[in-house]
Amino acid sequence: MTNFLFWNVNKKPLENLIKELAFQYDVDIILLAEYVSNPTKLLIELNNEDFGYFLAPSFCSKIHIFSRFREEFFPAISESDRITVRNLKLPGLQDILLAVVHFPSKINFSNDSQAFECVNLADIIREAELRIGHSRTILVGDLNMNPFESGVISSTGLHATMSRQIAQKGSRTVQGKEYPFFYNPMWNFLGDFPPFPAGTHYYHGSEHTAYFWNMYDQVLIRPDIIERFVMEDLKILDSVGDMSLLTELGLPNAKIASDHLPILFRIEL
């Protein structure tokens, strides 16, 4: 079982919290957005107890990756400023593609611009899949979009469906062109039942339309790897040990941590 942790740390020096989460959940691969501290500092913290983490070399400035696997087992296949696509290939195990992204925010991009950019993101992922020769792909990151937004669900975008059964059909054809599915399990966390945080990011604007809770941080799974994804182990984390990451009102506490909550997931390789 391989454990993954993703967190947009909101440009905060959260090395101690990241380390505690890594040890608490026995995390193999730590994926960070908006990490602006010196990565060597976090690497030292992680390896104080000889856990053997490596910093994955990258040209992607928006994402930092700390992994228990050396570079030769986790090479970059495609990178840009906002996305890194990596081929995790451990000895004796079937390899997978891991795409990690920090998408433009709604402050700088309109909903339409985000949807159009999703077309480019989908193309990058499909090109990497063609290059490697399989579509055992996981996409994780801060999409700055909710699961129901057009860039996430449209066929030309990420084409991510809420239904595992539909995703397992593999693809669908629109106007004579075939589009592969992603399965998006984050739909299961929308709302407040069961009693998880109702999203990963909270924003209360002054417009008439407000979602309050947003599910910006997501993990999407290609059909070819769905059976290896452990749904029960997908979690939005609201605490680190005994310390809550939420305010007394139950919102992300940006004063002590980040305005985003971390997500944890596991894949059986």
CSV table of C-alpha atoms in Angstrom, one decimal:
chain,number,residue,atom,x,y,z
A,1,MET,CA,0.0,0.0,0.0
A,2,THR,CA,1.4,3.4,-1.0
A,3,ASN,CA,0.2,6.4,1.0
A,4,PHE,CA,-0.1,9.9,-0.5
A,5,LEU,CA,-0.6,13.3,1.2
A,6,PHE,CA,-1.5,16.5,-0.7
A,7,TRP,CA,-1.7,19.9,1.0
A,8,ASN,CA,-1.8,23.5,-0.2
A,9,VAL,CA,0.1,25.0,2.7
A,10,ASN,CA,-0.8,28.6,1.7
A,11,LYS,CA,2.8,29.8,1.8
A,12,LYS,CA,3.1,29.0,5.5
A,13,PRO,CA,6.1,27.4,7.2
A,14,LEU,CA,4.3,24.3,8.3
A,15,GLU,CA,7.2,21.9,8.4
A,16,ASN,CA,6.3,20.6,11.9
A,17,LEU,CA,2.7,19.9,10.9
A,18,ILE,CA,3.8,18.3,7.6
A,19,LYS,CA,6.2,16.0,9.4
A,20,GLU,CA,3.7,15.0,12.0
A,21,LEU,CA,1.1,14.1,9.3
A,22,ALA,CA,3.8,12.1,7.4
A,23,PHE,CA,4.7,10.1,10.5
A,24,GLN,CA,1.1,9.8,11.7
A,25,TYR,CA,-0.2,8.3,8.4
A,26,ASP,CA,3.1,6.6,7.3
A,27,VAL,CA,3.0,8.8,4.1
A,28,ASP,CA,5.2,7.6,1.2
A,29,ILE,CA,4.8,10.6,-1.1
A,30,ILE,CA,4.2,14.2,0.2
A,31,LEU,CA,2.8,16.6,-2.4
A,32,LEU,CA,2.7,20.3,-1.5
A,33,ALA,CA,1.3,23.3,-3.3
A,34,GLU,CA,2.3,26.9,-2.3
A,35,TYR,CA,5.3,25.7,-0.4
A,36,VAL,CA,7.7,28.6,-0.4
A,37,SER,CA,10.1,27.7,2.4
A,38,ASN,CA,13.5,26.2,1.7
A,39,PRO,CA,12.8,22.5,0.9
A,40,THR,CA,16.0,21.5,2.6
A,41,LYS,CA,14.5,22.6,5.9
A,42,LEU,CA,11.5,20.2,5.5
A,43,LEU,CA,13.8,17.4,4.3
A,44,ILE,CA,15.9,17.7,7.5
A,45,GLU,CA,12.7,17.7,9.6
A,46,LEU,CA,11.4,14.6,7.8
A,47,ASN,CA,14.7,12.7,8.1
A,48,ASN,CA,15.5,13.6,11.7
A,49,GLU,CA,14.2,10.1,12.7
A,50,ASP,CA,15.8,8.4,9.7
A,51,PHE,CA,12.6,8.0,7.6
A,52,GLY,CA,14.6,8.3,4.4
A,53,TYR,CA,12.7,11.0,2.3
A,54,PHE,CA,14.1,12.5,-0.9
A,55,LEU,CA,13.2,15.7,-2.6
A,56,ALA,CA,12.0,15.0,-6.1
A,57,PRO,CA,13.9,17.3,-8.5
A,58,SER,CA,11.5,19.4,-10.5
A,59,PHE,CA,11.1,22.4,-12.8
A,60,CYS,CA,7.5,22.9,-11.6
A,61,SER,CA,7.7,25.8,-9.2
A,62,LYS,CA,4.1,25.4,-7.9
A,63,ILE,CA,4.5,21.9,-6.6
A,64,HIS,CA,7.1,20.3,-4.3
A,65,ILE,CA,7.3,16.6,-3.8
A,66,PHE,CA,9.0,14.7,-1.0
A,67,SER,CA,9.2,10.9,-1.5
A,68,ARG,CA,10.6,7.8,0.0
A,69,PHE,CA,11.5,6.7,-3.5
A,70,ARG,CA,14.7,7.8,-5.2
A,71,GLU,CA,14.5,9.8,-8.5
A,72,GLU,CA,15.2,6.7,-10.7
A,73,PHE,CA,11.9,5.2,-9.4
A,74,PHE,CA,9.9,8.4,-9.7
A,75,PRO,CA,11.1,10.3,-12.8
A,76,ALA,CA,9.3,13.3,-14.3
A,77,ILE,CA,7.6,12.6,-17.7
A,78,SER,CA,6.2,16.1,-18.3
A,79,GLU,CA,6.4,19.4,-16.5
A,80,SER,CA,5.3,23.0,-16.7
A,81,ASP,CA,5.1,25.7,-14.1
A,82,ARG,CA,1.9,24.3,-12.7
A,83,ILE,CA,2.0,20.6,-13.3
A,84,THR,CA,4.4,17.7,-12.9
A,85,VAL,CA,3.6,14.3,-14.3
A,86,ARG,CA,5.7,11.4,-12.9
A,87,ASN,CA,6.0,7.7,-13.5
A,88,LEU,CA,6.1,5.8,-10.2
A,89,LYS,CA,7.8,2.5,-11.1
A,90,LEU,CA,8.8,0.4,-8.1
A,91,PRO,CA,10.7,-2.8,-8.6
A,92,GLY,CA,8.4,-5.8,-9.0
A,93,LEU,CA,5.3,-3.6,-9.1
A,94,GLN,CA,3.1,-2.3,-11.8
A,95,ASP,CA,3.9,1.4,-12.5
A,96,ILE,CA,1.5,4.3,-12.4
A,97,LEU,CA,1.4,7.9,-13.6
A,98,LEU,CA,1.0,10.6,-11.0
A,99,ALA,CA,0.0,14.1,-12.2
A,100,VAL,CA,0.2,16.8,-9.6
A,101,VAL,CA,-1.3,20.2,-10.3
A,102,HIS,CA,-1.9,23.7,-8.8
A,103,PHE,CA,-4.4,25.3,-11.1
A,104,PRO,CA,-4.9,29.1,-11.6
A,105,SER,CA,-7.2,30.6,-9.0
A,106,LYS,CA,-10.5,32.3,-9.5
A,107,ILE,CA,-8.8,35.5,-8.5
A,108,ASN,CA,-6.9,35.5,-11.8
A,109,PHE,CA,-8.9,33.2,-14.0
A,110,SER,CA,-12.6,33.3,-14.9
A,111,ASN,CA,-14.6,30.1,-14.8
A,112,ASP,CA,-14.4,30.0,-18.6
A,113,SER,CA,-10.7,30.5,-18.6
A,114,GLN,CA,-10.3,27.7,-16.1
A,115,ALA,CA,-12.5,25.4,-18.2
A,116,PHE,CA,-10.4,26.1,-21.3
A,117,GLU,CA,-7.2,25.5,-19.4
A,118,CYS,CA,-8.5,22.1,-18.3
A,119,VAL,CA,-8.5,21.2,-22.0
A,120,ASN,CA,-4.7,21.8,-22.0
A,121,LEU,CA,-4.3,19.9,-18.8
A,122,ALA,CA,-6.2,16.9,-20.2
A,123,ASP,CA,-4.0,17.0,-23.3
A,124,ILE,CA,-0.8,16.9,-21.2
A,125,ILE,CA,-2.1,13.9,-19.3
A,126,ARG,CA,-3.1,12.0,-22.4
A,127,GLU,CA,0.2,12.7,-24.1
A,128,ALA,CA,2.0,11.4,-21.0
A,129,GLU,CA,-0.2,8.2,-21.1
A,130,LEU,CA,0.6,7.7,-24.8
A,131,ARG,CA,4.3,8.1,-24.1
A,132,ILE,CA,4.3,5.6,-21.2
A,133,GLY,CA,1.9,3.2,-22.9
A,134,HIS,CA,-0.8,2.9,-20.2
A,135,SER,CA,-3.5,5.0,-18.5
A,136,ARG,CA,-3.0,3.9,-14.8
A,137,THR,CA,-3.2,7.6,-13.9
A,138,ILE,CA,-3.9,9.6,-10.8
A,139,LEU,CA,-4.4,13.3,-10.9
A,140,VAL,CA,-4.2,15.2,-7.6
A,141,GLY,CA,-3.9,18.8,-6.6
A,142,ASP,CA,-5.6,22.1,-6.0
A,143,LEU,CA,-7.8,22.5,-9.0
A,144,ASN,CA,-9.3,25.8,-7.7
A,145,MET,CA,-12.6,24.4,-9.1
A,146,ASN,CA,-15.4,22.3,-7.6
A,147,PRO,CA,-16.1,18.8,-8.8
A,148,PHE,CA,-19.3,20.0,-10.5
A,149,GLU,CA,-17.6,22.8,-12.6
A,150,SER,CA,-17.5,22.5,-16.4
A,151,GLY,CA,-13.7,22.2,-16.6
A,152,VAL,CA,-13.7,19.2,-14.3
A,153,ILE,CA,-16.8,17.4,-15.8
A,154,SER,CA,-16.7,18.3,-19.5
A,155,SER,CA,-15.6,15.7,-22.0
A,156,THR,CA,-12.9,18.0,-23.5
A,157,GLY,CA,-11.7,18.9,-20.0
A,158,LEU,CA,-10.9,16.4,-17.2
A,159,HIS,CA,-14.1,14.4,-17.8
A,160,ALA,CA,-14.3,13.4,-14.2
A,161,THR,CA,-17.6,11.7,-13.1
A,162,MET,CA,-19.0,11.1,-9.7
A,163,SER,CA,-19.9,7.5,-10.5
A,164,ARG,CA,-17.4,4.7,-10.3
A,165,GLN,CA,-19.7,2.5,-12.4
A,166,ILE,CA,-19.8,5.1,-15.2
A,167,ALA,CA,-16.1,5.8,-15.0
A,168,GLN,CA,-15.4,2.0,-15.4
A,169,LYS,CA,-16.9,2.2,-18.9
A,170,GLY,CA,-13.5,3.7,-19.8
A,171,SER,CA,-14.6,6.5,-22.1
A,172,ARG,CA,-17.5,8.0,-24.0
A,173,THR,CA,-17.8,9.3,-27.5
A,174,VAL,CA,-19.0,12.9,-28.2
A,175,GLN,CA,-19.4,14.0,-31.8
A,176,GLY,CA,-17.4,11.1,-33.1
A,177,LYS,CA,-14.4,11.6,-30.7
A,178,GLU,CA,-13.6,9.4,-27.8
A,179,TYR,CA,-12.8,10.9,-24.4
A,180,PRO,CA,-11.4,8.9,-21.4
A,181,PHE,CA,-13.0,9.2,-18.0
A,182,PHE,CA,-11.6,10.1,-14.6
A,183,TYR,CA,-13.4,8.9,-11.5
A,184,ASN,CA,-13.8,11.7,-9.0
A,185,PRO,CA,-14.4,10.3,-5.5
A,186,MET,CA,-14.4,13.8,-3.9
A,187,TRP,CA,-18.1,14.1,-4.7
A,188,ASN,CA,-18.7,11.8,-1.7
A,189,PHE,CA,-17.5,14.5,0.6
A,190,LEU,CA,-19.7,17.4,-0.6
A,191,GLY,CA,-22.0,18.5,2.2
A,192,ASP,CA,-22.0,17.6,5.9
A,193,PHE,CA,-23.0,14.0,5.9
A,194,PRO,CA,-21.1,12.0,7.0
A,195,PRO,CA,-19.6,14.4,9.5
A,196,PHE,CA,-16.4,15.4,7.6
A,197,PRO,CA,-15.5,18.9,6.8
A,198,ALA,CA,-17.9,19.9,4.0
A,199,GLY,CA,-15.0,20.7,1.7
A,200,THR,CA,-11.3,21.5,1.7
A,201,HIS,CA,-11.5,25.3,1.4
A,202,TYR,CA,-14.0,27.9,2.8
A,203,TYR,CA,-14.8,31.2,1.3
A,204,HIS,CA,-17.7,33.6,2.3
A,205,GLY,CA,-17.9,36.3,-0.3
A,206,SER,CA,-20.4,39.1,-0.6
A,207,GLU,CA,-22.0,38.0,-3.9
A,208,HIS,CA,-25.5,36.6,-4.1
A,209,THR,CA,-24.2,33.1,-5.0
A,210,ALA,CA,-21.9,31.6,-2.4
A,211,TYR,CA,-21.0,27.9,-1.9
A,212,PHE,CA,-19.1,28.7,1.4
A,213,TRP,CA,-17.4,25.3,1.4
A,214,ASN,CA,-15.4,24.4,-1.8
A,215,MET,CA,-13.8,21.1,-2.8
A,216,TYR,CA,-10.9,22.6,-4.6
A,217,ASP,CA,-8.4,19.9,-3.5
A,218,GLN,CA,-9.1,16.7,-5.3
A,219,VAL,CA,-7.8,13.3,-6.4
A,220,LEU,CA,-9.1,11.9,-9.7
A,221,ILE,CA,-8.6,8.2,-10.7
A,222,ARG,CA,-8.5,6.7,-14.2
A,223,PRO,CA,-10.6,3.6,-14.7
A,224,ASP,CA,-7.6,1.3,-15.1
A,225,ILE,CA,-6.5,1.9,-11.5
A,226,ILE,CA,-9.9,2.3,-9.8
A,227,GLU,CA,-9.7,-1.2,-8.3
A,228,ARG,CA,-6.4,-0.4,-6.6
A,229,PHE,CA,-7.8,2.8,-5.0
A,230,VAL,CA,-9.0,2.3,-1.4
A,231,MET,CA,-12.1,4.5,-1.1
A,232,GLU,CA,-12.4,4.0,2.6
A,233,ASP,CA,-8.9,5.4,3.1
A,234,LEU,CA,-9.6,8.7,1.3
A,235,LYS,CA,-9.8,11.4,3.9
A,236,ILE,CA,-10.0,15.1,4.3
A,237,LEU,CA,-7.8,15.7,7.4
A,238,ASP,CA,-9.0,18.2,10.0
A,239,SER,CA,-6.4,17.5,12.6
A,240,VAL,CA,-2.7,16.8,13.2
A,241,GLY,CA,-2.4,14.4,16.1
A,242,ASP,CA,-4.4,16.1,18.9
A,243,MET,CA,-4.3,19.6,17.2
A,244,SER,CA,-7.3,20.6,15.2
A,245,LEU,CA,-6.8,22.4,11.9
A,246,LEU,CA,-10.2,24.0,12.3
A,247,THR,CA,-11.4,27.1,14.2
A,248,GLU,CA,-14.1,26.9,16.9
A,249,LEU,CA,-16.6,27.5,14.1
A,250,GLY,CA,-15.3,24.4,12.2
A,251,LEU,CA,-13.6,26.3,9.4
A,252,PRO,CA,-10.0,25.9,8.2
A,253,ASN,CA,-7.7,27.8,10.7
A,254,ALA,CA,-5.4,29.8,8.5
A,255,LYS,CA,-3.8,31.4,11.6
A,256,ILE,CA,-2.2,28.1,12.8
A,257,ALA,CA,-2.1,26.2,9.5
A,258,SER,CA,-3.5,26.7,6.0
A,259,ASP,CA,-6.8,28.0,4.5
A,260,HIS,CA,-6.9,24.5,2.8
A,261,LEU,CA,-7.3,21.2,4.5
A,262,PRO,CA,-5.0,18.3,3.4
A,263,ILE,CA,-6.2,15.2,1.7
A,264,LEU,CA,-4.9,11.6,2.3
A,265,PHE,CA,-5.3,8.7,-0.1
A,266,ARG,CA,-3.9,5.2,-0.6
A,267,ILE,CA,-3.2,3.1,-3.7
A,268,GLU,CA,-2.5,-0.6,-3.7
A,269,LEU,CA,0.4,-1.1,-6.1
